[in-house]
Coordinates of C-alpha atoms in Angstrom, one line a residue:
X1 CA 50.6 103.2 -3.0
X2 CA 53.5 101.4 -4.8
X3 CA 53.6 97.7 -5.5
X4 CA 56.5 95.7 -6.9
X5 CA 57.5 92.0 -6.9
X6 CA 60.8 91.3 -5.1
X7 CA 63.4 88.7 -6.2
X8 CA 62.5 86.5 -3.2
X9 CA 58.9 85.7 -4.3
X10 CA 57.3 88.4 -2.2
X11 CA 55.5 91.6 -3.0
X12 CA 56.5 94.7 -1.1
X13 CA 53.5 97.2 -0.8
X14 CA 54.3 100.7 0.4
X15 CA 51.8 103.3 1.6
X16 CA 52.9 106.9 2.0
X17 CA 50.8 108.6 4.6
X18 CA 52.3 112.0 5.2
X19 CA 55.7 111.6 7.0
X20 CA 55.0 107.9 7.8
X21 CA 55.7 105.1 5.4
X22 CA 54.3 101.6 5.9
X23 CA 55.7 98.6 4.0
X24 CA 54.2 95.1 4.1
X25 CA 55.9 92.1 2.5
X26 CA 53.3 89.5 1.3
X27 CA 54.3 86.0 0.1
X28 CA 53.5 85.0 -3.4
X29 CA 51.6 81.7 -3.7
X30 CA 53.1 80.2 -6.8
X31 CA 51.7 76.7 -6.4
X32 CA 49.2 76.3 -3.6
X33 CA 48.6 72.6 -4.0
X34 CA 52.3 71.6 -3.8
X35 CA 53.5 70.4 -0.4
X36 CA 57.1 70.1 0.6
X37 CA 58.5 66.6 0.6
X38 CA 58.4 64.7 3.9
X39 CA 61.7 64.4 5.8
X40 CA 62.2 60.9 7.2
X41 CA 64.7 59.6 9.7
X42 CA 65.3 56.4 11.6
X43 CA 64.8 56.7 15.3
X44 CA 66.1 54.2 17.8
X45 CA 64.9 53.7 21.4
X46 CA 65.7 51.2 24.1
X47 CA 63.2 49.4 26.3
X48 CA 63.7 49.2 30.1
X49 CA 65.8 46.4 31.4
X50 CA 63.8 43.2 32.0
X51 CA 64.8 40.9 34.9
X52 CA 61.8 38.8 35.9
X53 CA 63.5 35.6 36.9
X54 CA 66.1 35.1 39.5
X55 CA 67.7 31.7 39.1
X56 CA 68.3 29.4 42.0
X57 CA 69.9 26.0 42.2
X58 CA 68.4 23.6 39.5
X59 CA 66.6 26.4 37.6
X60 CA 67.1 27.9 34.1
X61 CA 67.4 31.6 33.4
X62 CA 65.1 33.0 30.6
X63 CA 64.6 36.7 30.2
X64 CA 62.5 38.0 27.2
X65 CA 59.7 40.3 26.1
X66 CA 56.4 38.6 25.2
X67 CA 55.0 39.2 21.7
X68 CA 52.3 41.4 23.3
X69 CA 55.0 43.5 25.1
X70 CA 57.0 43.8 21.8
X71 CA 53.9 45.0 20.0
X72 CA 53.2 47.6 22.7
X73 CA 56.9 48.7 22.7
X74 CA 57.6 48.7 19.0
X75 CA 54.3 48.5 17.1
X76 CA 55.4 50.7 14.2
X77 CA 59.0 49.6 13.9
X78 CA 61.3 46.6 14.1
X79 CA 63.3 45.1 16.9
X80 CA 66.8 45.8 15.7
X81 CA 68.8 44.2 18.5
X82 CA 68.7 42.9 22.0
X83 CA 71.3 43.5 24.8
X84 CA 71.9 40.8 27.4
X85 CA 74.0 41.3 30.5
X86 CA 74.2 40.1 34.1
X87 CA 72.4 42.2 36.7
X88 CA 75.8 43.4 37.8
X89 CA 76.5 44.9 34.3
X90 CA 78.8 42.2 33.0
X91 CA 78.3 41.5 29.2
X92 CA 77.3 38.0 28.1
X93 CA 80.6 37.7 26.3
X94 CA 82.5 38.2 29.6
X95 CA 80.3 35.8 31.5
X96 CA 81.5 32.2 32.1
X97 CA 77.9 30.9 31.4
X98 CA 76.9 29.0 28.3
X99 CA 73.9 31.1 27.3
X100 CA 72.3 32.6 24.2
X101 CA 71.0 36.1 23.5
X102 CA 68.8 36.7 20.4
X103 CA 66.0 39.1 19.3
X104 CA 63.6 36.1 18.9
X105 CA 64.2 34.4 22.3
X106 CA 65.8 36.9 24.5
X107 CA 68.3 35.4 27.0
X108 CA 68.3 31.7 27.5
X109 CA 70.7 30.0 30.0
X110 CA 70.2 26.3 30.9
X111 CA 71.1 25.1 34.4
X112 CA 72.2 21.7 32.9
X113 CA 74.6 23.3 30.5
X114 CA 76.2 25.3 33.3
X115 CA 76.2 22.5 35.9
X116 CA 77.2 22.6 38.7
X117 CA 77.4 26.4 39.1
X118 CA 74.1 27.2 37.3
X119 CA 73.3 30.4 35.6
X120 CA 73.9 33.9 36.8
X121 CA 71.0 36.4 37.1
X122 CA 70.6 38.2 33.7
X123 CA 68.6 41.1 32.3
X124 CA 67.7 42.1 28.7
X125 CA 66.6 45.1 26.8
X126 CA 65.5 45.6 23.3
X127 CA 66.1 48.3 20.7
X128 CA 63.3 49.4 18.4
X129 CA 64.0 51.2 15.2
X130 CA 61.1 53.3 13.7
X131 CA 60.9 55.4 10.6
X132 CA 59.6 58.9 11.6
X133 CA 58.5 61.3 8.9
X134 CA 57.8 65.1 9.3
X135 CA 56.3 67.3 6.7
X136 CA 57.9 70.8 6.9
X137 CA 55.5 73.6 7.1
X138 CA 55.8 77.0 5.3
X139 CA 55.6 80.2 7.3
X140 CA 54.7 83.6 6.0
X141 CA 56.9 86.6 7.0
X142 CA 55.4 89.0 9.6
X143 CA 54.1 92.3 8.5
X144 CA 56.9 95.0 8.8
X145 CA 56.4 98.6 9.5
X146 CA 58.9 101.4 8.6
X147 CA 58.5 104.7 10.3

């Protein structure tokens, strides 16, 4: 049986058993308590579109997530932005309505500010950004056999 330390931090152990040679590569544990550093990345995800109200004559349009819904959707992150558009896909900037769109209040469109036409039907969705960390795991090489 021969044993020698390779340059890659492994030991190669060779057994000679007649015409057959078996070689196993075993990892060397240099620092068992050390763990590799965590790898972190920012992950963004969007909520579903929210369209609960359908404005009619003399009504305002207000689409938003409640605090409870935000906590369920983005408990470990922050709301980074909100998107507001008509239910036909037109952006708020292209809409003739006087309306506001913010992370704190969602979409707000006042009938009185848009009299006599009123507000179009809008929908909103929120973006949540979360920090996700993964700790890499070490794997040991499989046993190899040479015949």
